[in-house]
């Protein structure tokens, strides 16, 4: 599906890229030699950038519309830079073992955490985990990510490394721990750690699982 999007790119008069030149100057210069490419990012709502467009505070399209006051109010009670925000995108799924390791890894950090778990994945959360960690953590089905990442309480973003999430974290200056799953996410994780030096990529063990100790260490 992803590759098919590029089958006719050579026929385009313009190619607009959701990135910005200073972030990927070498890539942009190289690609512009073979394609009419222009970087137009970061494509975040104006409120979080230059604030030139009145009332432009969120993306025009959201897959979910849920009351966000609970998680924002919770964040507002936490010290600056004290919360780990864990969210892995709308497409990523994990098996029971990986969900257990994520849960125990977050617990082991002894930090506050805000963990976004899709409804379809809720049953994979270890029994009693939410109740036993209610003083430290909040588990929700959806979050207003721009509001969350811009909140002063956030100190780390534990992410799948999707491009939108990566750019948003860069804009708000939030360090990242990246657990890539597919498509461009492994490349994004490489850049986060080795090129931009704004985070680290987790390592999988011999069973293909990211263990709780690895999560805690990162």
mmCIF file of C-alpha atoms in Angstrom:
data_model
loop_
_atom_site.group_PDB
_atom_site.id
_atom_site.type_symbol
_atom_site.label_atom_id
_atom_site.label_comp_id
_atom_site.label_asym_id
_atom_site.label_seq_id
_atom_site.Cartn_x
_atom_site.Cartn_y
_atom_site.Cartn_z
ATOM 1 C CA UNK A 1 0.000 0.000 0.000
ATOM 2 C CA UNK A 2 2.727 2.452 0.973
ATOM 3 C CA UNK A 3 4.868 1.678 -2.072
ATOM 4 C CA UNK A 4 1.886 2.033 -4.395
ATOM 5 C CA UNK A 5 1.577 5.671 -3.355
ATOM 6 C CA UNK A 6 4.820 6.387 -5.199
ATOM 7 C CA UNK A 7 4.108 4.607 -8.489
ATOM 8 C CA UNK A 8 3.214 7.824 -10.299
ATOM 9 C CA UNK A 9 5.206 10.372 -8.301
ATOM 10 C CA UNK A 10 7.298 11.122 -11.389
ATOM 11 C CA UNK A 11 4.175 12.569 -13.034
ATOM 12 C CA UNK A 12 3.568 15.136 -10.290
ATOM 13 C CA UNK A 13 4.139 18.845 -10.925
ATOM 14 C CA UNK A 14 4.864 19.415 -7.245
ATOM 15 C CA UNK A 15 5.688 17.104 -4.332
ATOM 16 C CA UNK A 16 4.946 18.602 -0.919
ATOM 17 C CA UNK A 17 6.685 16.934 2.019
ATOM 18 C CA UNK A 18 5.667 17.168 5.671
ATOM 19 C CA UNK A 19 9.156 17.978 6.889
ATOM 20 C CA UNK A 20 11.308 21.081 7.132
ATOM 21 C CA UNK A 21 14.550 21.899 5.407
ATOM 22 C CA UNK A 22 16.766 22.391 8.444
ATOM 23 C CA UNK A 23 15.766 18.974 9.743
ATOM 24 C CA UNK A 24 16.583 17.066 6.558
ATOM 25 C CA UNK A 25 18.646 19.408 4.405
ATOM 26 C CA UNK A 26 20.774 16.691 2.804
ATOM 27 C CA UNK A 27 17.755 14.541 1.969
ATOM 28 C CA UNK A 28 15.779 17.496 0.625
ATOM 29 C CA UNK A 29 18.672 18.657 -1.559
ATOM 30 C CA UNK A 30 19.184 15.178 -2.994
ATOM 31 C CA UNK A 31 15.504 14.488 -3.629
ATOM 32 C CA UNK A 32 14.909 17.885 -5.224
ATOM 33 C CA UNK A 33 17.359 16.929 -7.976
ATOM 34 C CA UNK A 34 15.096 14.112 -9.129
ATOM 35 C CA UNK A 35 11.656 15.387 -8.121
ATOM 36 C CA UNK A 36 9.948 18.817 -7.812
ATOM 37 C CA UNK A 37 10.043 18.601 -4.027
ATOM 38 C CA UNK A 38 9.257 21.275 -1.454
ATOM 39 C CA UNK A 39 9.290 20.879 2.329
ATOM 40 C CA UNK A 40 6.217 22.516 3.867
ATOM 41 C CA UNK A 41 6.315 21.278 7.450
ATOM 42 C CA UNK A 42 5.891 21.074 10.275
ATOM 43 C CA UNK A 43 2.185 20.958 9.407
ATOM 44 C CA UNK A 44 0.916 21.495 12.936
ATOM 45 C CA UNK A 45 -2.016 23.786 13.744
ATOM 46 C CA UNK A 46 -1.028 27.437 13.884
ATOM 47 C CA UNK A 47 -1.741 27.675 17.625
ATOM 48 C CA UNK A 48 1.352 25.564 18.329
ATOM 49 C CA UNK A 49 3.565 27.313 15.768
ATOM 50 C CA UNK A 50 3.271 31.010 14.852
ATOM 51 C CA UNK A 51 -0.342 31.513 16.018
ATOM 52 C CA UNK A 52 -1.167 33.509 12.889
ATOM 53 C CA UNK A 53 -4.430 31.665 12.184
ATOM 54 C CA UNK A 54 -7.092 32.370 14.782
ATOM 55 C CA UNK A 55 -8.746 29.309 16.364
ATOM 56 C CA UNK A 56 -6.480 26.885 14.471
ATOM 57 C CA UNK A 57 -5.875 24.612 17.448
ATOM 58 C CA UNK A 58 -6.287 21.079 16.111
ATOM 59 C CA UNK A 59 -5.983 18.983 12.993
ATOM 60 C CA UNK A 60 -8.969 19.084 10.674
ATOM 61 C CA UNK A 61 -9.416 15.304 10.898
ATOM 62 C CA UNK A 62 -9.321 13.077 13.967
ATOM 63 C CA UNK A 63 -10.143 9.378 13.967
ATOM 64 C CA UNK A 64 -11.644 9.743 17.422
ATOM 65 C CA UNK A 65 -13.510 12.494 19.246
ATOM 66 C CA UNK A 66 -13.454 11.910 22.977
ATOM 67 C CA UNK A 67 -13.603 14.220 25.972
ATOM 68 C CA UNK A 68 -9.973 15.109 26.641
ATOM 69 C CA UNK A 69 -10.454 16.933 29.933
ATOM 70 C CA UNK A 70 -9.646 13.915 32.115
ATOM 71 C CA UNK A 71 -6.094 13.396 30.895
ATOM 72 C CA UNK A 72 -5.300 17.122 30.609
ATOM 73 C CA UNK A 73 -6.582 17.807 34.114
ATOM 74 C CA UNK A 74 -4.514 14.861 35.346
ATOM 75 C CA UNK A 75 -1.381 16.184 33.642
ATOM 76 C CA UNK A 76 -1.928 19.620 35.124
ATOM 77 C CA UNK A 77 -1.519 18.174 38.625
ATOM 78 C CA UNK A 78 1.922 16.689 37.875
ATOM 79 C CA UNK A 79 5.349 18.358 38.217
ATOM 80 C CA UNK A 80 7.134 19.673 35.159
ATOM 81 C CA UNK A 81 8.871 16.971 33.125
ATOM 82 C CA UNK A 82 7.687 14.152 35.402
ATOM 83 C CA UNK A 83 5.371 12.163 33.096
ATOM 84 C CA UNK A 84 6.167 9.463 30.536
ATOM 85 C CA UNK A 85 3.655 9.643 27.699
ATOM 86 C CA UNK A 86 3.234 6.251 25.992
ATOM 87 C CA UNK A 87 1.270 6.113 22.738
ATOM 88 C CA UNK A 88 1.841 3.875 19.743
ATOM 89 C CA UNK A 89 -0.467 5.190 17.045
ATOM 90 C CA UNK A 90 -3.827 4.072 15.735
ATOM 91 C CA UNK A 91 -2.500 1.129 13.705
ATOM 92 C CA UNK A 92 -0.004 -0.617 16.015
ATOM 93 C CA UNK A 93 -1.046 -3.727 17.928
ATOM 94 C CA UNK A 94 0.861 -5.873 20.419
ATOM 95 C CA UNK A 95 0.484 -9.422 21.682
ATOM 96 C CA UNK A 96 -0.219 -10.197 25.330
ATOM 97 C CA UNK A 97 3.442 -10.636 26.241
ATOM 98 C CA UNK A 98 4.537 -7.329 24.760
ATOM 99 C CA UNK A 99 1.683 -5.526 26.482
ATOM 100 C CA UNK A 100 2.758 -7.053 29.784
ATOM 101 C CA UNK A 101 6.345 -5.919 29.249
ATOM 102 C CA UNK A 102 5.246 -2.386 28.373
ATOM 103 C CA UNK A 103 3.082 -2.257 31.489
ATOM 104 C CA UNK A 104 5.798 -3.560 33.800
ATOM 105 C CA UNK A 105 8.408 -1.361 32.137
ATOM 106 C CA UNK A 106 6.347 1.763 32.733
ATOM 107 C CA UNK A 107 5.790 0.717 36.333
ATOM 108 C CA UNK A 108 9.505 0.071 36.846
ATOM 109 C CA UNK A 109 10.451 3.613 35.823
ATOM 110 C CA UNK A 110 8.765 4.815 39.017
ATOM 111 C CA UNK A 111 7.647 7.848 37.018
ATOM 112 C CA UNK A 112 4.165 9.103 36.392
ATOM 113 C CA UNK A 113 2.860 7.739 33.111
ATOM 114 C CA UNK A 114 0.035 8.424 30.692
ATOM 115 C CA UNK A 115 -0.552 5.340 28.545
ATOM 116 C CA UNK A 116 -2.859 5.317 25.544
ATOM 117 C CA UNK A 117 -4.323 1.854 24.919
ATOM 118 C CA UNK A 118 -6.871 1.268 22.177
ATOM 119 C CA UNK A 119 -10.143 -0.341 23.221
ATOM 120 C CA UNK A 120 -9.271 -3.428 21.177
ATOM 121 C CA UNK A 121 -6.068 -3.862 23.217
ATOM 122 C CA UNK A 122 -7.482 -3.271 26.700
ATOM 123 C CA UNK A 123 -7.955 -6.966 27.447
ATOM 124 C CA UNK A 124 -4.196 -7.479 27.076
ATOM 125 C CA UNK A 125 -3.335 -5.195 29.990
ATOM 126 C CA UNK A 126 -2.256 -7.342 32.973
ATOM 127 C CA UNK A 127 -5.027 -7.916 35.497
ATOM 128 C CA UNK A 128 -5.199 -5.332 38.295
ATOM 129 C CA UNK A 129 -2.411 -3.280 36.672
ATOM 130 C CA UNK A 130 -4.576 -0.186 36.349
ATOM 131 C CA UNK A 131 -5.918 -0.399 39.897
ATOM 132 C CA UNK A 132 -2.537 -1.143 41.460
ATOM 133 C CA UNK A 133 -0.847 1.769 39.672
ATOM 134 C CA UNK A 134 -3.619 4.352 39.833
ATOM 135 C CA UNK A 135 -1.515 6.745 41.917
ATOM 136 C CA UNK A 136 1.269 6.823 39.331
ATOM 137 C CA UNK A 137 -0.436 6.171 36.030
ATOM 138 C CA UNK A 138 -3.452 6.936 33.906
ATOM 139 C CA UNK A 139 -4.540 4.557 31.129
ATOM 140 C CA UNK A 140 -6.866 5.987 28.483
ATOM 141 C CA UNK A 141 -8.206 4.954 25.065
ATOM 142 C CA UNK A 142 -7.389 8.183 23.239
ATOM 143 C CA UNK A 143 -5.497 11.395 23.868
ATOM 144 C CA UNK A 144 -5.380 14.868 22.306
ATOM 145 C CA UNK A 145 -1.724 14.375 21.419
ATOM 146 C CA UNK A 146 -0.833 17.983 20.631
ATOM 147 C CA UNK A 147 -2.257 19.147 23.950
ATOM 148 C CA UNK A 148 -0.453 16.339 25.743
ATOM 149 C CA UNK A 149 2.976 16.850 24.166
ATOM 150 C CA UNK A 150 2.799 20.604 24.731
ATOM 151 C CA UNK A 151 1.961 20.140 28.406
ATOM 152 C CA UNK A 152 4.847 21.043 30.721
ATOM 153 C CA UNK A 153 4.364 17.824 32.721
ATOM 154 C CA UNK A 154 5.557 15.626 29.839
ATOM 155 C CA UNK A 155 9.201 14.621 30.147
ATOM 156 C CA UNK A 156 9.412 11.707 27.696
ATOM 157 C CA UNK A 157 7.457 10.318 24.746
ATOM 158 C CA UNK A 158 7.455 6.498 24.428
ATOM 159 C CA UNK A 159 6.336 6.127 20.822
ATOM 160 C CA UNK A 160 6.083 3.852 17.792
ATOM 161 C CA UNK A 161 8.011 6.426 15.804
ATOM 162 C CA UNK A 162 5.344 7.352 13.287
ATOM 163 C CA UNK A 163 6.321 10.430 11.319
ATOM 164 C CA UNK A 164 3.586 12.718 12.632
ATOM 165 C CA UNK A 165 4.354 11.756 16.223
ATOM 166 C CA UNK A 166 8.071 12.224 15.621
ATOM 167 C CA UNK A 167 7.649 15.706 14.163
ATOM 168 C CA UNK A 168 5.278 16.709 16.960
ATOM 169 C CA UNK A 169 7.778 15.616 19.610
ATOM 170 C CA UNK A 170 10.532 17.542 17.825
ATOM 171 C CA UNK A 171 8.415 20.698 17.707
ATOM 172 C CA UNK A 172 7.649 20.536 21.423
ATOM 173 C CA UNK A 173 11.162 19.490 22.411
ATOM 174 C CA UNK A 174 10.112 16.220 24.054
ATOM 175 C CA UNK A 175 12.785 13.463 24.210
ATOM 176 C CA UNK A 176 11.708 10.180 22.637
ATOM 177 C CA UNK A 177 12.001 6.469 23.342
ATOM 178 C CA UNK A 178 11.073 4.789 20.068
ATOM 179 C CA UNK A 179 9.724 1.269 19.550
ATOM 180 C CA UNK A 180 9.230 1.052 15.753
ATOM 181 C CA UNK A 181 6.784 -1.432 14.251
ATOM 182 C CA UNK A 182 6.665 -1.090 10.456
ATOM 183 C CA UNK A 183 7.068 1.049 7.293
ATOM 184 C CA UNK A 184 9.071 4.236 7.913
ATOM 185 C CA UNK A 185 9.192 3.849 11.687
ATOM 186 C CA UNK A 186 12.525 2.012 11.802
ATOM 187 C CA UNK A 187 14.132 4.752 9.710
ATOM 188 C CA UNK A 188 12.583 7.428 11.902
ATOM 189 C CA UNK A 189 13.933 5.665 14.998
ATOM 190 C CA UNK A 190 17.403 5.594 13.439
ATOM 191 C CA UNK A 191 17.284 9.337 12.840
ATOM 192 C CA UNK A 192 15.911 10.061 16.322
ATOM 193 C CA UNK A 193 18.837 8.279 17.954
ATOM 194 C CA UNK A 194 21.800 8.547 15.597
ATOM 195 C CA UNK A 195 21.222 11.658 13.484
ATOM 196 C CA UNK A 196 19.228 14.152 15.537
ATOM 197 C CA UNK A 197 20.246 12.792 18.974
ATOM 198 C CA UNK A 198 16.844 13.531 20.490
ATOM 199 C CA UNK A 199 16.049 10.083 21.850
ATOM 200 C CA UNK A 200 16.840 6.381 21.881
ATOM 201 C CA UNK A 201 15.548 3.282 20.128
ATOM 202 C CA UNK A 202 14.654 0.242 22.212
ATOM 203 C CA UNK A 203 16.267 -3.113 21.472
ATOM 204 C CA UNK A 204 14.294 -6.324 21.084
ATOM 205 C CA UNK A 205 15.457 -9.492 22.843
ATOM 206 C CA UNK A 206 16.092 -12.912 21.321
ATOM 207 C CA UNK A 207 12.342 -13.590 21.351
ATOM 208 C CA UNK A 208 11.506 -10.456 19.415
ATOM 209 C CA UNK A 209 10.099 -8.749 22.506
ATOM 210 C CA UNK A 210 11.095 -5.433 24.049
ATOM 211 C CA UNK A 211 11.555 -6.406 27.683
ATOM 212 C CA UNK A 212 10.581 -4.439 30.763
ATOM 213 C CA UNK A 213 14.233 -3.953 31.747
ATOM 214 C CA UNK A 214 15.005 -2.405 28.363
ATOM 215 C CA UNK A 215 12.043 -0.057 28.680
ATOM 216 C CA UNK A 216 13.039 0.947 32.198
ATOM 217 C CA UNK A 217 16.646 1.574 31.155
ATOM 218 C CA UNK A 218 15.662 3.719 28.179
#
